[in-house]
XYZ file of C-alpha atoms in Angstrom:
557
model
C 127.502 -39.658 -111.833
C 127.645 -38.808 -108.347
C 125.791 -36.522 -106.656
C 128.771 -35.124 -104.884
C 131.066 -35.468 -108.366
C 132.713 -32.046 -109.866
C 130.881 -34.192 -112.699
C 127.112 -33.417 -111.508
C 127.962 -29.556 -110.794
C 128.537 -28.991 -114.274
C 125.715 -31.122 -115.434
C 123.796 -29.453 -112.897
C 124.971 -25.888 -114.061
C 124.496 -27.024 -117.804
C 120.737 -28.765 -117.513
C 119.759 -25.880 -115.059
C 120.203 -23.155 -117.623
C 119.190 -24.721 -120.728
C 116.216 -25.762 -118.276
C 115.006 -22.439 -117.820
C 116.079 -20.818 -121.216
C 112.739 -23.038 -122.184
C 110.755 -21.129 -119.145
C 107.302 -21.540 -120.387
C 108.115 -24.134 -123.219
C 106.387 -26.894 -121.420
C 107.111 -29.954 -123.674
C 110.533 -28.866 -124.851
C 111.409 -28.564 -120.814
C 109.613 -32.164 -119.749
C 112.000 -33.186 -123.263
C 114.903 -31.746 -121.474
C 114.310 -33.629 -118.377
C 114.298 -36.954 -120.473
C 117.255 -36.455 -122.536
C 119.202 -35.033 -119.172
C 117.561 -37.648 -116.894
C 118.734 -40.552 -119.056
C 122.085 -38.923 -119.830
C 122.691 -39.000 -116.131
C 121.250 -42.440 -115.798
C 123.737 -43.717 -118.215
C 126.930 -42.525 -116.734
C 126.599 -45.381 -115.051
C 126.007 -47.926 -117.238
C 124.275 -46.925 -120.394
C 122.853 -50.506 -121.389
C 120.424 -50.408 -118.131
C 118.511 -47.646 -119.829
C 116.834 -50.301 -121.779
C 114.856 -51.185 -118.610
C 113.741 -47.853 -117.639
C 111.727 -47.051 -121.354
C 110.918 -50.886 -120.492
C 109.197 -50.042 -117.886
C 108.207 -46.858 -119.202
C 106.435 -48.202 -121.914
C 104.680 -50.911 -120.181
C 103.295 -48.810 -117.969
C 102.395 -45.496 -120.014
C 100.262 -48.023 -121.926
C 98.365 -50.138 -119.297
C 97.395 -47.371 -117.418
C 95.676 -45.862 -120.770
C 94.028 -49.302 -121.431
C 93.023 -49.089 -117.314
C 91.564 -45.705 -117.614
C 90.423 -44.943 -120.852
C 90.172 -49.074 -122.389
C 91.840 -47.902 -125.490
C 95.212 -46.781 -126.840
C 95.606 -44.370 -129.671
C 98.084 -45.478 -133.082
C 99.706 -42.413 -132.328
C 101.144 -43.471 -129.494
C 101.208 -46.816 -130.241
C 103.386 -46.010 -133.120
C 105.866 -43.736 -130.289
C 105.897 -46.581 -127.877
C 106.721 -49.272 -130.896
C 109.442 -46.774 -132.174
C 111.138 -46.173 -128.696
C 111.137 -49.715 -127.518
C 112.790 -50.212 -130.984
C 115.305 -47.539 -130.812
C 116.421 -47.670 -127.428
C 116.986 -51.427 -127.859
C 119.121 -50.363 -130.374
C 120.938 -47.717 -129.202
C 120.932 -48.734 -125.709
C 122.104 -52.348 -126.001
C 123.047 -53.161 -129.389
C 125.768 -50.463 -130.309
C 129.243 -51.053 -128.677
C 130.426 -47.781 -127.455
C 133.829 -48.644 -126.868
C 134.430 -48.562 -130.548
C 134.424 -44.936 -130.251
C 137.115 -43.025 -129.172
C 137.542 -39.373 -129.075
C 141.538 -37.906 -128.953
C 140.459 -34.700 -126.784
C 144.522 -33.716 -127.755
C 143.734 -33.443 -131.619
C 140.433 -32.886 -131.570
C 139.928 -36.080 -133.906
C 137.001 -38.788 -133.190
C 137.731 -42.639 -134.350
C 134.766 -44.879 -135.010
C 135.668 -48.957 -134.671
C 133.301 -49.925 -137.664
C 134.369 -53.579 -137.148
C 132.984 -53.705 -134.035
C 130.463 -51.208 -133.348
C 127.534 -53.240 -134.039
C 128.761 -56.690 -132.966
C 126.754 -57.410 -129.984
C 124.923 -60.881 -129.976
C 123.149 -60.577 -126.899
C 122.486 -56.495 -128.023
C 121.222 -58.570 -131.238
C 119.120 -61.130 -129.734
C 117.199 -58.607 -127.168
C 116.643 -56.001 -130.371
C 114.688 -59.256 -131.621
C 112.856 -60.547 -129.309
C 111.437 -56.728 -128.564
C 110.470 -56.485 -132.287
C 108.528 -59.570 -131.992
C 106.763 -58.820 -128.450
C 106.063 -55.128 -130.124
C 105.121 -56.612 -133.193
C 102.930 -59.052 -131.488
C 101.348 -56.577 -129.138
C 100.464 -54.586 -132.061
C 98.403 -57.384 -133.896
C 96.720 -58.612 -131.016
C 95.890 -54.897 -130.304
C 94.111 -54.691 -133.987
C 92.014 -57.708 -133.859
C 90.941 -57.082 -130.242
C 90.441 -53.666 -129.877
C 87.084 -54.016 -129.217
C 88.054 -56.577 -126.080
C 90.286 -53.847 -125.155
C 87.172 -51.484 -124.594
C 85.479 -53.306 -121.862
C 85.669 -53.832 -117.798
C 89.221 -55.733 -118.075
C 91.192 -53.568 -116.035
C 91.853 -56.380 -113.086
C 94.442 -58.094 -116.549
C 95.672 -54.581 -117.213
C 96.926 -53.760 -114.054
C 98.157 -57.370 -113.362
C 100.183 -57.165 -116.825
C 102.035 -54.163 -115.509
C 102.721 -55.605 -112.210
C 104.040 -58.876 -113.304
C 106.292 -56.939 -115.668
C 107.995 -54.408 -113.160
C 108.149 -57.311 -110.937
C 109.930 -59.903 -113.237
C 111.823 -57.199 -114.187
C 113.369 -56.708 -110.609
C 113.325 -60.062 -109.693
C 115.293 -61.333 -112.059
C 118.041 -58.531 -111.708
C 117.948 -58.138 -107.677
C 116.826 -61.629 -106.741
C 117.505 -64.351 -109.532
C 121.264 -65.843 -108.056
C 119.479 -65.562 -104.317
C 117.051 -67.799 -104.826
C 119.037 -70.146 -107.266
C 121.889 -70.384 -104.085
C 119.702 -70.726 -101.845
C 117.589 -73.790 -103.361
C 121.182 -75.335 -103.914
C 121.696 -74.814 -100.412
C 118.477 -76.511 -99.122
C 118.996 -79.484 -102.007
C 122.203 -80.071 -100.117
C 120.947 -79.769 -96.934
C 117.376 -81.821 -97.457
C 118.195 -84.204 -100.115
C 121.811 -84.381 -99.906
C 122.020 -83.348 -103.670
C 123.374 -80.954 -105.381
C 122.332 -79.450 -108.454
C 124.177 -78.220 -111.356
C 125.228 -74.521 -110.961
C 122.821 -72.465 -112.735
C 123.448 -69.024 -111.459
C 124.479 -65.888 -113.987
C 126.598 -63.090 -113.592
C 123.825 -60.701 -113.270
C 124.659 -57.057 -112.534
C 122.164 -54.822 -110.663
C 120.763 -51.826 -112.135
C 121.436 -48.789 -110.452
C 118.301 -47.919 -108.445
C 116.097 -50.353 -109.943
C 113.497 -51.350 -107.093
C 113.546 -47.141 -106.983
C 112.089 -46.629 -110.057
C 109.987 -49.985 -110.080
C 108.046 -49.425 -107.150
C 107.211 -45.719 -108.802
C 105.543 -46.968 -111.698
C 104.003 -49.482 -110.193
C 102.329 -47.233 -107.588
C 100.986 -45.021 -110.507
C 99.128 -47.831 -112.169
C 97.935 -49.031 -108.905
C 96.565 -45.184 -108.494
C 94.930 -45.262 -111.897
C 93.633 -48.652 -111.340
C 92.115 -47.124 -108.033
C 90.842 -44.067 -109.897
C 93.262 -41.444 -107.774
C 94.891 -40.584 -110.663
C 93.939 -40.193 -114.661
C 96.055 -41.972 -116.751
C 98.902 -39.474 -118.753
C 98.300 -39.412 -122.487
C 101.820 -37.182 -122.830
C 104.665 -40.177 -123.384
C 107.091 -37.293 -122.655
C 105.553 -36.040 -119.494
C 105.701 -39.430 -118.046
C 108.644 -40.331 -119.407
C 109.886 -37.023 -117.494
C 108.170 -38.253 -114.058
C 109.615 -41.828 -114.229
C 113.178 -40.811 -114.972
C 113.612 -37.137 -113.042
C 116.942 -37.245 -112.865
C 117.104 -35.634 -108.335
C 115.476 -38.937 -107.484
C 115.539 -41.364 -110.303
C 118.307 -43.928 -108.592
C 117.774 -43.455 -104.664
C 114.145 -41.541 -104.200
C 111.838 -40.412 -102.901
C 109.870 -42.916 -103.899
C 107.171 -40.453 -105.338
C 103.412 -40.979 -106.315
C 102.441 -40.731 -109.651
C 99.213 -38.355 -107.957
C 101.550 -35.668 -105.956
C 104.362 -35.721 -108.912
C 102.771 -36.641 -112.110
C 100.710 -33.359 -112.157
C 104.245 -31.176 -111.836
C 105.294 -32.255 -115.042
C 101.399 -31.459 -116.670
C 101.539 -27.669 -115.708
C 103.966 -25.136 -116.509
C 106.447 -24.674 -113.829
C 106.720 -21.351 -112.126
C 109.764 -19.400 -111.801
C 111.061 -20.411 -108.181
C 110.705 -17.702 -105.588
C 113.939 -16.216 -103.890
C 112.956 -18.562 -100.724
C 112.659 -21.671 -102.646
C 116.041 -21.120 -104.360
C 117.433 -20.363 -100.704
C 115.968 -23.560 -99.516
C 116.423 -25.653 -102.352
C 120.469 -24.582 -102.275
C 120.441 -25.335 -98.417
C 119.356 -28.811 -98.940
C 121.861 -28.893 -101.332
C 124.765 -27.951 -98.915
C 123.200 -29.577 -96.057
C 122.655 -33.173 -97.886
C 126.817 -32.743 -99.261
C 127.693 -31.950 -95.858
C 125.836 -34.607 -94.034
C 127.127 -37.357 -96.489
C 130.739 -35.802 -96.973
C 131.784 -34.193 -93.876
C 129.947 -36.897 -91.604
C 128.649 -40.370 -93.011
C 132.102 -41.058 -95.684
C 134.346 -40.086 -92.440
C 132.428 -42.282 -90.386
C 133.089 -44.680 -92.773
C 136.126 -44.798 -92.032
C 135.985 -46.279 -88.698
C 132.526 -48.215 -89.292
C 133.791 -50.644 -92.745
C 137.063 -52.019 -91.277
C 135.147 -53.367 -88.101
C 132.380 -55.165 -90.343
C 134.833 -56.381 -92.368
C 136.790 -57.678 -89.606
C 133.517 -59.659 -88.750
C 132.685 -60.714 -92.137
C 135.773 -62.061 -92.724
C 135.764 -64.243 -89.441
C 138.664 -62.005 -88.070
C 141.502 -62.980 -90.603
C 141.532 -59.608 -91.846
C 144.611 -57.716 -92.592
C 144.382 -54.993 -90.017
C 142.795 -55.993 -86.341
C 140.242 -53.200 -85.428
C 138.815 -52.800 -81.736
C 136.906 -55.496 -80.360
C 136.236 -54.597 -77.302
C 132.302 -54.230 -76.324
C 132.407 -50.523 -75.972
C 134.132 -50.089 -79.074
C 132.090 -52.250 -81.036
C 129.243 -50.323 -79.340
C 130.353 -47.028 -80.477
C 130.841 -48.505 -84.105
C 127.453 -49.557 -84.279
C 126.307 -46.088 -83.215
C 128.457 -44.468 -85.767
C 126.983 -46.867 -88.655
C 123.533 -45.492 -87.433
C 124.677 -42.210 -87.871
C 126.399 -42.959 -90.950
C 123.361 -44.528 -93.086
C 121.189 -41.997 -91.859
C 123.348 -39.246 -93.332
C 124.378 -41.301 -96.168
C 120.428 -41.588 -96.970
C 118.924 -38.638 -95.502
C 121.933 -37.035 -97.495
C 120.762 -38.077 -100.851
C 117.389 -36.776 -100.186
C 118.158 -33.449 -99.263
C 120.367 -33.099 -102.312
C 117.503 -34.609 -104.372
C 114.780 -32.324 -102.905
C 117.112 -29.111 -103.168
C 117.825 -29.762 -106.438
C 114.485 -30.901 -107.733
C 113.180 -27.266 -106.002
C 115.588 -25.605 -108.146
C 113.794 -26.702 -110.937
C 110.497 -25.916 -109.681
C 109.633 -29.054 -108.626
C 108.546 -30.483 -105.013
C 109.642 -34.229 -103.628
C 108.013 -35.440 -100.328
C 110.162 -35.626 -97.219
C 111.512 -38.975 -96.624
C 113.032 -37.899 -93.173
C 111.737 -37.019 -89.994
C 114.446 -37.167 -87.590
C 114.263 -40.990 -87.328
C 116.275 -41.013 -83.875
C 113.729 -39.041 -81.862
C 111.136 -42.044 -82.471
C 109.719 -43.689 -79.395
C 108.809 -46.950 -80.916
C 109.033 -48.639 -84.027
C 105.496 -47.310 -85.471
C 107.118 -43.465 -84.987
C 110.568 -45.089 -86.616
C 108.608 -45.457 -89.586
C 106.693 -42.106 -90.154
C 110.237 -41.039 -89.930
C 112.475 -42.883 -91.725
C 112.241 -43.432 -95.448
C 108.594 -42.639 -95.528
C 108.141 -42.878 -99.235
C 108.753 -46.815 -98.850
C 107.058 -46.991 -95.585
C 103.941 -45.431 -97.029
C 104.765 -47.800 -100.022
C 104.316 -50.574 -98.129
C 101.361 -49.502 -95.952
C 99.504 -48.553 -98.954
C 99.908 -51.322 -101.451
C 101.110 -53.930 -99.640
C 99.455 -53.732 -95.556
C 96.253 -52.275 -96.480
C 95.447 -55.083 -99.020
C 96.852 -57.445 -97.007
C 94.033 -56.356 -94.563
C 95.604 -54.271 -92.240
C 94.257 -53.933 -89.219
C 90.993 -55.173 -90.256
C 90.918 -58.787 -89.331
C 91.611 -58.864 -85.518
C 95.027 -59.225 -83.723
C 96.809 -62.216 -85.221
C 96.032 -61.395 -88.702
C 97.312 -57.899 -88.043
C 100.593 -59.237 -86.652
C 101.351 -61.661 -89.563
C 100.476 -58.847 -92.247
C 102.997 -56.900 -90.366
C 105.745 -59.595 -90.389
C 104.892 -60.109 -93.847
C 105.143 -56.122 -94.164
C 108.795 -55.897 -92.962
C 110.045 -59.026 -94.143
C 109.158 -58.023 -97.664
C 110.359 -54.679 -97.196
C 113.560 -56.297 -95.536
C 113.790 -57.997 -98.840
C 113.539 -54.691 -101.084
C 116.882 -53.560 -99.661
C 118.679 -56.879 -101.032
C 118.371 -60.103 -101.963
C 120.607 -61.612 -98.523
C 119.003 -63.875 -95.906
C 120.374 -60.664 -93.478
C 117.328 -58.477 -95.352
C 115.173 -60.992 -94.456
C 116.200 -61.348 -90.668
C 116.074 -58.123 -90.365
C 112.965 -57.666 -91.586
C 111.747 -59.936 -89.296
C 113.039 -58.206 -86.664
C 111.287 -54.320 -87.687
C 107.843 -57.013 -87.783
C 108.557 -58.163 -84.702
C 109.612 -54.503 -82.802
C 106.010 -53.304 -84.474
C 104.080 -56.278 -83.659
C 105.408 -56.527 -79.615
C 104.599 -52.766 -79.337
C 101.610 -52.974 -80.971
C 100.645 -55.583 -78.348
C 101.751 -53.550 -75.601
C 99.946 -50.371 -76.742
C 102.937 -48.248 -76.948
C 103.166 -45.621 -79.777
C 103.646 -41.979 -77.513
C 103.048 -39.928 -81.631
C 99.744 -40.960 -81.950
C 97.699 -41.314 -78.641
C 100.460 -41.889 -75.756
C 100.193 -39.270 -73.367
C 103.404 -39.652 -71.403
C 105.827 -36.773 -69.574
C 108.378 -35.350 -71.590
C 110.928 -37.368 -69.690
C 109.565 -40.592 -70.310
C 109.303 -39.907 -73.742
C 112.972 -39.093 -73.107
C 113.649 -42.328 -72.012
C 111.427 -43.938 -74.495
C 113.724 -42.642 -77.071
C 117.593 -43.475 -75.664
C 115.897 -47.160 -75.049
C 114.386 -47.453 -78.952
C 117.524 -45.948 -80.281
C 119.202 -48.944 -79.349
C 116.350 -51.466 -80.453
C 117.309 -49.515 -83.762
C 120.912 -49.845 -83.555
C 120.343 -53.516 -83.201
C 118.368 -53.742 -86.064
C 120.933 -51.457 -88.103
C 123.801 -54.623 -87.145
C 121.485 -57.302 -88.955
C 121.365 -54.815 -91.765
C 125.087 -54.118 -92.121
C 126.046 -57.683 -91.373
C 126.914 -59.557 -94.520
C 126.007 -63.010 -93.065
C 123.950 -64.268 -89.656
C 127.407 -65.462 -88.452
C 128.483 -61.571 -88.607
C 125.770 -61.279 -86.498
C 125.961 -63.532 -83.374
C 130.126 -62.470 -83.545
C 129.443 -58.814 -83.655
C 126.571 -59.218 -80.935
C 128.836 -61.927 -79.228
C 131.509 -59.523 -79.061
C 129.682 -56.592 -77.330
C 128.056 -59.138 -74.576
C 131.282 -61.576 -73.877
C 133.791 -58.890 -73.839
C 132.406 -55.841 -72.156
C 135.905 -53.763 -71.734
C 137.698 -50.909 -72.597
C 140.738 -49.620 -74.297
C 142.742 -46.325 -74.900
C 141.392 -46.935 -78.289
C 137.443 -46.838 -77.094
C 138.148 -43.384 -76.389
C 139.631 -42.674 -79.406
C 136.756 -43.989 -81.511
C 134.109 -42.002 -79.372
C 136.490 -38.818 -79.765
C 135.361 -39.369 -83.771
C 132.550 -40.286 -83.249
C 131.397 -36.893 -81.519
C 134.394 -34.632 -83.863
C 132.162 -35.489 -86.975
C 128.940 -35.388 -85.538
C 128.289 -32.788 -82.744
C 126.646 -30.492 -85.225
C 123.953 -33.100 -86.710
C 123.485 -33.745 -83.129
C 122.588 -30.274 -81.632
C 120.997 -28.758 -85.006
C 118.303 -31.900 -84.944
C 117.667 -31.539 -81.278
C 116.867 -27.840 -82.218
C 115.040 -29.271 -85.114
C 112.986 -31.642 -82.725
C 112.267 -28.600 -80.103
C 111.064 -26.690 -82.310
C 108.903 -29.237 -84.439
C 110.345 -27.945 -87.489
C 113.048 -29.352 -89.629
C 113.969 -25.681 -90.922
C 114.065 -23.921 -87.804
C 116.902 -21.585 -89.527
C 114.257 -19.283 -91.306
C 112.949 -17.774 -87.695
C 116.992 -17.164 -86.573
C 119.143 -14.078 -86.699
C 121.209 -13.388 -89.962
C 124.246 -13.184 -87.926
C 123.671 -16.958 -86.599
C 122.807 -17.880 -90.243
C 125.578 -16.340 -91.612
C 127.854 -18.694 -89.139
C 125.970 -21.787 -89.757
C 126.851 -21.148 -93.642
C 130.365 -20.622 -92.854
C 131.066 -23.517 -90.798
C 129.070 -25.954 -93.517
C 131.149 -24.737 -96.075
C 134.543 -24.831 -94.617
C 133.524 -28.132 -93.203
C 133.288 -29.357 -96.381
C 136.523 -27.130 -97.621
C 138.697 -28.777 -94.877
C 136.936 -31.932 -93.412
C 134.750 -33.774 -96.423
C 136.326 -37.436 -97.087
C 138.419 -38.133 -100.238
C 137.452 -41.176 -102.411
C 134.081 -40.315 -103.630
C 132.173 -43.140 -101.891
C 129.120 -44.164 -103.280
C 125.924 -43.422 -101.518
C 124.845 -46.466 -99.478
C 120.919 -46.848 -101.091
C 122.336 -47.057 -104.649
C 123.371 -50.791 -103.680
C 119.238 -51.012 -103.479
């Protein structure tokens, strides 16, 4: 269910008012969030719920043995039954045995086939012998249980969440690419053992939440929750659950463990401005922009034997590149704002995970700005343990490669990821030597910061061609292309003219935004110039929003 589906307005609509029928009703709302939350989820593919009470469970009970050494039957008994259950319901029953004549009203169960699932079978076994299991060992060890063993606790849940997402995002990468370097080492080649492995919907999303909140209760910055619901509620809230924020279990847990207010007139007025503005910056500017950016990569991809010839002249390959910039930023930045306006009509508050990425001077600034809820992932459980900055100069440059690279291989298991991860290390590490970063302790003239900003907007855009690039040939073509062929044509012109038609408005309302060091500078303007800014966002999005109902970009993460 898309975001910007007639679908998810009516959910929306539906969720929203049964939401705050319960005002007050704490438990029945965070059991409303659940039920709509994994309704939503499943749209998609309902089977891949299985993985989020997976991970659900695992880590709603290793925090409790981290904090407290001890679980209680109660909710040993709830975890047992909804590992059980969901197995069951989630993966076992084959819901393509039922089929529901909307014309006569009249609903047609397949009893033949509704239960016939091996695999469904096979998984619903193996949990009630891991369950099972857990549960013994749990009654003749309890007292084990009580002690100092947090350091296995925490390492359980980790090792989970991360086999979990390794073997869906990463398994047939790793398998290729050890067939690759048997071939090209030994000159052997081993039997093909890949599987046709589908990836969850905004796995690593959710992953790298629950992980983070077990890392926080392992750290002591957060009690564990002893409400299944209420964490259930956090892991799966539905705004953010497949694309982010990536949100910590200390700034969103404790939402979910107080009543929720009714929202204010202003935060209903913000929360449906994000809503508009994240539609219109993914509809009106990144899907048309789309348009001009996917044919060109696929050109490239495809080694230039596809069907239709697009510009490959350097300008035009130039301008392509800029309008994929803008294009994933609005596809992303998009997503958020619909999250966070949505999650505010609920009473709820997600971090910003934008910043106005393009007005960073160097790569340090890129990342306060752009997807800060993984940046600040990283930094916190992944750089900082690393060492940091703690260990002189070299060891601070390799924990930033190994920074980037790993979070170059979050976004996809492709040796482009990893390249380009490389390359964010490297931007960091060369300006880290040079002592440039103009946010936090630069003092430069505005018009060198100026400057500072057209020249790392291109370091960017670079980076953003590794990203989009489906192989390193792609690559050294694309870049081959802008360097060995640096013309025109009537077309160029055209592709700029696009460029700019789609995009003037982002342009001049974030340079606003950056002036005036706000990013909702609207609230201080004159109704009349709010009233016009309303109007042309909505017929914008009457008269100019793409057909086709493209997928946001991050969901392939």
């Amino acid at each position: 269910m898309l975001f910007t589906s007639f679908d998810f307005a009516i959910f929306l609509i539906i969720v929203l008012t049964a939401y705050w029928v319960l005002k007050r009703q704490l438990f029945a709302q965070n059991a409303l969030i659940v039920i709509s939350s994994y309704f939503f989820y499943g749209y998609w593919d309902i089977r891949f719920l299985f993985l989020i009470v997976l991970s659900t469970a695992v880590d709603y009970c290793m925090a409790q043995l981290i904090d407290e050494g001890e679980i209680s039957k109660k909710d040993r008994i709830k975890i047992t039954s909804s590992l059980l259950v969901s197995a069951l319901v989630f993966l076992v029953i084959q819901y393509d045995a039922i089929n529901f004549d909307s014309n006569i009203l009249r609903l047609t169960i397949d009893w033949s086939n509704l239960l016939v699932n091996a695999l469904g079978w096979q998984i619903f076994a193996a949990t009630l012998v891991v369950v099972a299991a857990a549960n013994i060992i749990y009654s003749r060890f309890s007292g084990f249980f009580k002690h100092n063993k947090k350091k296995v606790f925490l390492f359980i849940s980790i090792a989970t969440n991360l086999a979990i997402l390794g073997f869906f995002k990463y398994f047939n990468f790793f398998a290729d690419s050890f067939v690759v370097m048997s071939e090209s080492l030994f000159g052997y080649t081993p039997g093909a053992f890949t599987l046709d492995i589908i990836l969850p919907v905004g796995i690593s999303f959710y992953t790298f939440q629950t992980m983070s909140y077990t890392i926080d209760v392992y750290r002591g910055e957060i009690k564990a929750s002893k409400k299944l619901t209420e964490f259930a509620a956090y892991v799966s809230f539905f705004p953010q659950l497949v694309a982010g924020p990536i949100e910590r279990g200390k700034l969103l847990l404790p939402q979910f463990q107080q009543p929720r207010p009714t929202p204010e007139w202003s935060d209903v007025r913000e929360g449906v401005w994000l809503i508009f503005w994240g539609l219109f910056k993914k509809l009106v500017i990144a899907d048309n922009l789309a348009k001009i950016v996917n044919p060109t990569f696929e050109y490239y991809a495809l080694g230039g034997s596809a069907g239709a010839i697009p510009p490959t002249d350097g300008l035009s390959l130039v301008i392509v590149l800029y309008a994929f910039a803008l294009q994933i930023y609005c596809d992303f930045s998009g997503y958020t704002d619909i999250a966070r306006g949505t999650a505010k009509l609920f009473g709820f508050n997600l971090m910003i995970n934008f910043r106005l990425p393009y007005f960073a001077t160097d790569p340090s600034s890129f990342w306060r700005r752009w997807h800060i809820s993984l940046s600040t992932w990283l930094r916190d459980y992944l750089y900082i343990p690393l060492g940091g900055n703690r260990g002189g100069s070299l060891l601070t440059y390799r924990n930033l490669m190994l920074t980037m690279i790993l979070g170059g291989l979050w976004h996809g298991a492709a040796w482009t990821f990893v390249i380009w991860g490389f390359y964010q290390g490297a931007l960091l590490s060369i300006y880290r030597a040079l002592g440039i970063d103009a946010e936090m302790g630069g003092n430069y003239p505005q018009w060198k910061k100026i400057l500072m900003i057209i020249f790392f907007f291109q370091l960017t855009c670079i980076g953003w061609l590794i990203f989009r690039a489906e192989t390193p040939e792609t690559i050294v073509s694309y870049l081959g292309g802008i360097l060995f062929n640096p013309l025109t044509t009537p077309e160029t012109w055209e592709l700029l003219k696009t460029l700019l038609f789609y995009s003037w408005f982002l342009i001049v309302f974030q340079v606003l935004q950056y002036k005036a060091n706000n990013l909702n500078p609207m609230q201080n303007w004159h109704w009349f110039i709010r009233l016009n800014i309303w109007v042309y966002i909505i017929m914008s999005l009457l008269v100019l929003a793409a057909a086709g109902g493209q997928e946001f970009i991050y969901f392939a993460f």
